[in-house]
PDB file of C-alpha atoms in Angstrom:
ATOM      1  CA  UNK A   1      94.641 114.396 103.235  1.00 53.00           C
ATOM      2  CA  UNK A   2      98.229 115.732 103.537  1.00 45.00           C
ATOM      3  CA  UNK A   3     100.774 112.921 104.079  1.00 43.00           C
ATOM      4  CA  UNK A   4      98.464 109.737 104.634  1.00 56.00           C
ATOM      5  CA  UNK A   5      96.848 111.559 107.648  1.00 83.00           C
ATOM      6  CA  UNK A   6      93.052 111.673 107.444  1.00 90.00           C
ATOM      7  CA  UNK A   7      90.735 114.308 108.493  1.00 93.00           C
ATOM      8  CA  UNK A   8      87.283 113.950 109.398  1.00 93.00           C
ATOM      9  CA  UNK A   9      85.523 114.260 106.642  1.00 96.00           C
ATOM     10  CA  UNK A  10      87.929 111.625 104.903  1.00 96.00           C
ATOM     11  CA  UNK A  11      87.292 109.238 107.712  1.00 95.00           C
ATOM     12  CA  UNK A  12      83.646 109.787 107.506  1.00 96.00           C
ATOM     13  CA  UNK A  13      83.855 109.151 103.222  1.00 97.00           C
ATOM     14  CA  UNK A  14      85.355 106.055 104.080  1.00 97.00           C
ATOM     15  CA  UNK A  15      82.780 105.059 107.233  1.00 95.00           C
ATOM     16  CA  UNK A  16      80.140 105.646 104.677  1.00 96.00           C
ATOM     17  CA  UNK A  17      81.339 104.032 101.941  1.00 97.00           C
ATOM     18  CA  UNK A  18      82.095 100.877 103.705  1.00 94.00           C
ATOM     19  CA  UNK A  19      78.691 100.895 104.930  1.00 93.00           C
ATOM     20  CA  UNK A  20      77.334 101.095 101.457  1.00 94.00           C
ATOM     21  CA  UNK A  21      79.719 101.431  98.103  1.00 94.00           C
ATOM     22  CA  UNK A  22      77.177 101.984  96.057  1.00 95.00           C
ATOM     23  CA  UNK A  23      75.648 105.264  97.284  1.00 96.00           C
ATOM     24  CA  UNK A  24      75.860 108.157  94.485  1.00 97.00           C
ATOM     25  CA  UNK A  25      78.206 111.099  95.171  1.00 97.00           C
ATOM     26  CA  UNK A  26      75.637 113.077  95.690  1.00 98.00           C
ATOM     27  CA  UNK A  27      74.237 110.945  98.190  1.00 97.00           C
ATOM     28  CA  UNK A  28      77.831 110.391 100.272  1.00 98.00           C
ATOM     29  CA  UNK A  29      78.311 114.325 100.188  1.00 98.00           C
ATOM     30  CA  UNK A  30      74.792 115.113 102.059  1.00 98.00           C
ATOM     31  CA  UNK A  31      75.674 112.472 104.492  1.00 97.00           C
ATOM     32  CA  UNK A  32      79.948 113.164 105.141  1.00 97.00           C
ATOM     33  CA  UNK A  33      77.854 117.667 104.895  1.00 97.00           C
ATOM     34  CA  UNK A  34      80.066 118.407 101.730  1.00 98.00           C
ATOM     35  CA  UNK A  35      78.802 119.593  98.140  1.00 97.00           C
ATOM     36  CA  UNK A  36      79.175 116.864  95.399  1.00 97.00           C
ATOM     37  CA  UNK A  37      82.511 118.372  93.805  1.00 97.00           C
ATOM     38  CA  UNK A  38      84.779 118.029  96.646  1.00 97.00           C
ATOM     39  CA  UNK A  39      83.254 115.058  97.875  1.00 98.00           C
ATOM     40  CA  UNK A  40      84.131 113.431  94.816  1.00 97.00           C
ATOM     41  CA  UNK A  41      87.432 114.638  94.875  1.00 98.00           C
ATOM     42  CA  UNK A  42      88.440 113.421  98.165  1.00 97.00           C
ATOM     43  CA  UNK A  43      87.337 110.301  97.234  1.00 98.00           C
ATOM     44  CA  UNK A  44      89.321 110.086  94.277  1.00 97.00           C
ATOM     45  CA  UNK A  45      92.577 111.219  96.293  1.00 96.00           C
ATOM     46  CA  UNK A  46      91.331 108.537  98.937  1.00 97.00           C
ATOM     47  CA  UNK A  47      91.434 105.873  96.219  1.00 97.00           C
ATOM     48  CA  UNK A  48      94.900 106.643  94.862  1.00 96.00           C
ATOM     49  CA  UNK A  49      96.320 106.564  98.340  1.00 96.00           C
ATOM     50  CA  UNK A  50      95.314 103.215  98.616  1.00 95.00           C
ATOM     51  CA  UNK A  51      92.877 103.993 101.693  1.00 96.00           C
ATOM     52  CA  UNK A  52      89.895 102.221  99.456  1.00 97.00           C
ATOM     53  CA  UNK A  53      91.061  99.618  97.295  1.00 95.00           C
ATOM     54  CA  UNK A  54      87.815  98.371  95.790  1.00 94.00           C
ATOM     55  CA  UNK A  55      84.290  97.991  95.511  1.00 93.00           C
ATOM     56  CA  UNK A  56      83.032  94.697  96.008  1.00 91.00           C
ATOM     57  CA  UNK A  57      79.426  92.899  96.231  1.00 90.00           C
ATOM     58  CA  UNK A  58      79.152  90.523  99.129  1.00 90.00           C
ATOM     59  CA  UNK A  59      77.412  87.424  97.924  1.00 92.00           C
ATOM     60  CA  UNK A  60      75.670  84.179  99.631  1.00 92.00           C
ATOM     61  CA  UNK A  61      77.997  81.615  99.408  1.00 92.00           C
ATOM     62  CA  UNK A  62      75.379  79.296  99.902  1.00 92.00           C
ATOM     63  CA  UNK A  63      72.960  80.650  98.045  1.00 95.00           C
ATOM     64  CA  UNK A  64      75.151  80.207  95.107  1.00 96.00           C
ATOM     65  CA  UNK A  65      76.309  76.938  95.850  1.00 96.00           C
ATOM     66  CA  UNK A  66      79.345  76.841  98.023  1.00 97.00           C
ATOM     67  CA  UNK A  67      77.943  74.362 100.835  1.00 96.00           C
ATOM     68  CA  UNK A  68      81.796  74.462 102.600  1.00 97.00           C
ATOM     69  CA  UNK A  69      83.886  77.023 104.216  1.00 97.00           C
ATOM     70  CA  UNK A  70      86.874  75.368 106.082  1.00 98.00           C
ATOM     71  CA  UNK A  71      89.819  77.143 107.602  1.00 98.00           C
ATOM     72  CA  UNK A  72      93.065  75.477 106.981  1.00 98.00           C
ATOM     73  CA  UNK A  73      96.200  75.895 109.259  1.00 98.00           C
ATOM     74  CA  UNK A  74      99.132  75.367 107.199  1.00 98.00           C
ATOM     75  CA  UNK A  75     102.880  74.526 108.306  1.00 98.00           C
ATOM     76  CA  UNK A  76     105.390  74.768 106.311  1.00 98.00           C
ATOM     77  CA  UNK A  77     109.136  72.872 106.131  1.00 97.00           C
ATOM     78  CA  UNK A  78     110.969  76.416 105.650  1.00 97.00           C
ATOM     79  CA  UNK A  79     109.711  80.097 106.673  1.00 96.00           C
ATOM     80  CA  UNK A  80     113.062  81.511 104.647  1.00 97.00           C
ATOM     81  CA  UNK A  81     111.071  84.397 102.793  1.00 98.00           C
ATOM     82  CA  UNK A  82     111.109  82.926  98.957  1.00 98.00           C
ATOM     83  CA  UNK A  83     109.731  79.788 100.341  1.00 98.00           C
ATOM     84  CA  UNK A  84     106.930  81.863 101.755  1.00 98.00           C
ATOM     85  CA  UNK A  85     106.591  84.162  98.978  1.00 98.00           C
ATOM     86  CA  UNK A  86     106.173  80.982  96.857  1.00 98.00           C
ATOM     87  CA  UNK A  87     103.019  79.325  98.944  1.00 98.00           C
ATOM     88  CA  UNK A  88     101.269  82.872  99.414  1.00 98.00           C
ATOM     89  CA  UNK A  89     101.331  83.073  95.556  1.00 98.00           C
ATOM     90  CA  UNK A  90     100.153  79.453  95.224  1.00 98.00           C
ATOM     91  CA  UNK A  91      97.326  80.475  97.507  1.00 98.00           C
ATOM     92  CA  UNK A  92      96.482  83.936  95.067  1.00 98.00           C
ATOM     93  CA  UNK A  93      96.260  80.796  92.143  1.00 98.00           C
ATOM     94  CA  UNK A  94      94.060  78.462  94.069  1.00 98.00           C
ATOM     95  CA  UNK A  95      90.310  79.465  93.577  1.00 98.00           C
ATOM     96  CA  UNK A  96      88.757  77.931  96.432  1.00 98.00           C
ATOM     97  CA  UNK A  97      91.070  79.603  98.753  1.00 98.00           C
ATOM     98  CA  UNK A  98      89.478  83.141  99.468  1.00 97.00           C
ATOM     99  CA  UNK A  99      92.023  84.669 102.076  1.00 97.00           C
ATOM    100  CA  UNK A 100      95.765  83.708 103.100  1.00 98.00           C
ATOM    101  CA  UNK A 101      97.107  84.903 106.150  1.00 98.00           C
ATOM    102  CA  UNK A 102     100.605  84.618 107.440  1.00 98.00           C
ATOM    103  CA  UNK A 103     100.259  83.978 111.441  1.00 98.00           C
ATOM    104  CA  UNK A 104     102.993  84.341 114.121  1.00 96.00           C
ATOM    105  CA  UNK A 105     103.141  81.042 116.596  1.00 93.00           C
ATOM    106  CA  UNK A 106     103.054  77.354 115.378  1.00 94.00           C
ATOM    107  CA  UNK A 107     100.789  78.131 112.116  1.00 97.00           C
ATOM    108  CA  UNK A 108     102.380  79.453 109.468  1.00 98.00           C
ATOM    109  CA  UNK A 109      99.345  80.472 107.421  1.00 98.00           C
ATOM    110  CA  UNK A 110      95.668  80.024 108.427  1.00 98.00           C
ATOM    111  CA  UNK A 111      93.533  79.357 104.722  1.00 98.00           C
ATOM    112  CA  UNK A 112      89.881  80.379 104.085  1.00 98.00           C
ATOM    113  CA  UNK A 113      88.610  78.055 102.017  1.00 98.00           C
ATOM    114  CA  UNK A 114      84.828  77.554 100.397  1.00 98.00           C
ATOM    115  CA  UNK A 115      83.666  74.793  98.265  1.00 98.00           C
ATOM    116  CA  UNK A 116      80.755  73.303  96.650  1.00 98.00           C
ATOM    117  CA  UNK A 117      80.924  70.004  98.895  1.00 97.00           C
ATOM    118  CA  UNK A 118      83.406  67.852 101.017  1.00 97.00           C
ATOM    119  CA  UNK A 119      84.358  65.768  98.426  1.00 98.00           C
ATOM    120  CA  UNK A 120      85.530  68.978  95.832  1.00 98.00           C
ATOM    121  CA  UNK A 121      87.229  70.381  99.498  1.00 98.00           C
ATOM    122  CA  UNK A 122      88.780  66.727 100.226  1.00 98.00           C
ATOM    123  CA  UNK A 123      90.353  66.705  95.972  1.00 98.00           C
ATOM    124  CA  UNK A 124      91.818  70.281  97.137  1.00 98.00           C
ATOM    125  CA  UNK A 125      93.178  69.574 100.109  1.00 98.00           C
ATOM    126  CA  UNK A 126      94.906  66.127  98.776  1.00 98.00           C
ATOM    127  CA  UNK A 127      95.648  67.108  95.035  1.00 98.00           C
ATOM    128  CA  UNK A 128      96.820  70.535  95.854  1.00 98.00           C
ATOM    129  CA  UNK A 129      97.145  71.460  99.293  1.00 98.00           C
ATOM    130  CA  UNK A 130      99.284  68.662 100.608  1.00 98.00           C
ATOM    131  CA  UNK A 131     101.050  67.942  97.879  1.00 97.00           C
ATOM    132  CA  UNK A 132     102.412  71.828  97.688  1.00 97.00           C
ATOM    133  CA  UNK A 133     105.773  72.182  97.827  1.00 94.00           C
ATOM    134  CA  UNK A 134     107.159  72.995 101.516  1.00 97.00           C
ATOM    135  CA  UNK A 135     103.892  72.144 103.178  1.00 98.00           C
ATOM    136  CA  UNK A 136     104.492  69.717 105.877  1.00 98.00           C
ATOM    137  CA  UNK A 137     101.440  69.558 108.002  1.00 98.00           C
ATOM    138  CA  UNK A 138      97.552  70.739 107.357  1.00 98.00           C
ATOM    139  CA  UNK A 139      95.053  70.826 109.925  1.00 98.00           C
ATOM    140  CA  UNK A 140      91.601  71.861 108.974  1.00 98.00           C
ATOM    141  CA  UNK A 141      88.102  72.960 110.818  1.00 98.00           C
ATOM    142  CA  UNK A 142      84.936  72.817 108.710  1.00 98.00           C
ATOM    143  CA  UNK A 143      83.029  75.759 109.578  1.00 97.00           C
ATOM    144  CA  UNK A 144      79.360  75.122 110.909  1.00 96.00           C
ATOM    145  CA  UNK A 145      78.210  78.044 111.144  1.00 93.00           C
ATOM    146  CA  UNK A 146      79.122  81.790 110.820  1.00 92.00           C
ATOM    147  CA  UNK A 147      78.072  84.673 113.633  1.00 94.00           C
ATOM    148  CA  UNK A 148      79.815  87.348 112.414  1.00 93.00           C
ATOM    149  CA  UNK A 149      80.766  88.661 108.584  1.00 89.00           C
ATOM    150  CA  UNK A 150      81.903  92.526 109.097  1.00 88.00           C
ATOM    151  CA  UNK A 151      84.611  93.563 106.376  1.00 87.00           C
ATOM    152  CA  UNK A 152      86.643  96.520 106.980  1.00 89.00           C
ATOM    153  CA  UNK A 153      87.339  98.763 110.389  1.00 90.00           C
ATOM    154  CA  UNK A 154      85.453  99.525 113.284  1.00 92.00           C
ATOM    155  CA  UNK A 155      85.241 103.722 112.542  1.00 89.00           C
ATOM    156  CA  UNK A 156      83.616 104.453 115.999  1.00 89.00           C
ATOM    157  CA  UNK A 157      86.823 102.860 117.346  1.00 89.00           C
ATOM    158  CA  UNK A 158      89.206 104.746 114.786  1.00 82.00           C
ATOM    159  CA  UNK A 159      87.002 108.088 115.867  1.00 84.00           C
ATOM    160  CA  UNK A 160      87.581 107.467 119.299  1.00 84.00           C
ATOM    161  CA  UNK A 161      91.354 107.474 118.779  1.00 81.00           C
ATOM    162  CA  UNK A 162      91.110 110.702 116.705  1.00 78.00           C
ATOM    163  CA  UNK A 163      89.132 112.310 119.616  1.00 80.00           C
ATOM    164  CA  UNK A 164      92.303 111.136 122.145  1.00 83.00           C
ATOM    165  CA  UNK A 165      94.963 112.245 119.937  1.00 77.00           C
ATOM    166  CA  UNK A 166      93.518 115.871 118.971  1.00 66.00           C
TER     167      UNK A 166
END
């Protein structure tokens, strides 16, 4: 991993990790056809270059309780950049907002939000939300459903684009 460029075997640690982060070395080394030793050394160099930046459990929100996911599209009075460094860490402080995203066009930042019920979502979005600083308009969309939860990249796609450029 010279210079942020991946090889194979890198890309394939990271495929299989993202598939499952809680296979043993061992494990990840018979699938990526390594031994354990520099297997576990490329994934140590692939965490301190910032290509895997955690290990995470992914939980039922429901299951535990959260009954609400909205997403809320935020506009604010001023995009000058301390004004939006300012909301993105009000966002990092607010625990029922889960991911912040700055968006190009007439959003400014789209919110994922989960909750226990409307009413603890409706005290967020009236206590907090709206009465931010530089917020001017909040439009929200309470999720019904979800079809599709898939964290991280598409690696057949990234392999693909290997293949081209090689």
């Amino acid at each position: 991993m010279s210079g942020g460029k991946l090889d194979p075997i890198d890309r394939k640690i990271l495929a299989e990790l993202q598939a499952d982060g809680r296979m043993t070395n061992v494990e990840l080394a018979k699938r990526v056809g390594i031994s354990a030793p520099p297997c576990l050394r490329r994934v140590r160099a692939l965490e301190e270059a910032g290509f895997i930046r955690g290990y995470h459990a992914q939980v039922n929100t429901r299951d535990l309780g959260f009954e609400v996911q909205v997403f809320a599209m935020v506009g604010l009075n001023s995009q000058a950049e301390a004004d939006l460094s300012r909301f993105e860490q009000r966002c990092r402080d607010w625990p029922l907002v889960r991911e912040c995203h700055m968006l190009n066009g007439e959003i400014d930042f789209i919110l994922k939000c989960v909750a226990p019920d409307l009413s603890t979502f409706q005290r967020f979005l009236t206590e907090d939300l709206l009465a931010a600083d530089n917020v001017i308009t909040v439009k929200t969309s309470l999720v019904i459903r979800g079809a599709k939860l898939e964290p991280g990249v598409p690696f057949d796609v990234l392999e693909a684009r290997a293949a081209e450029v090689d």
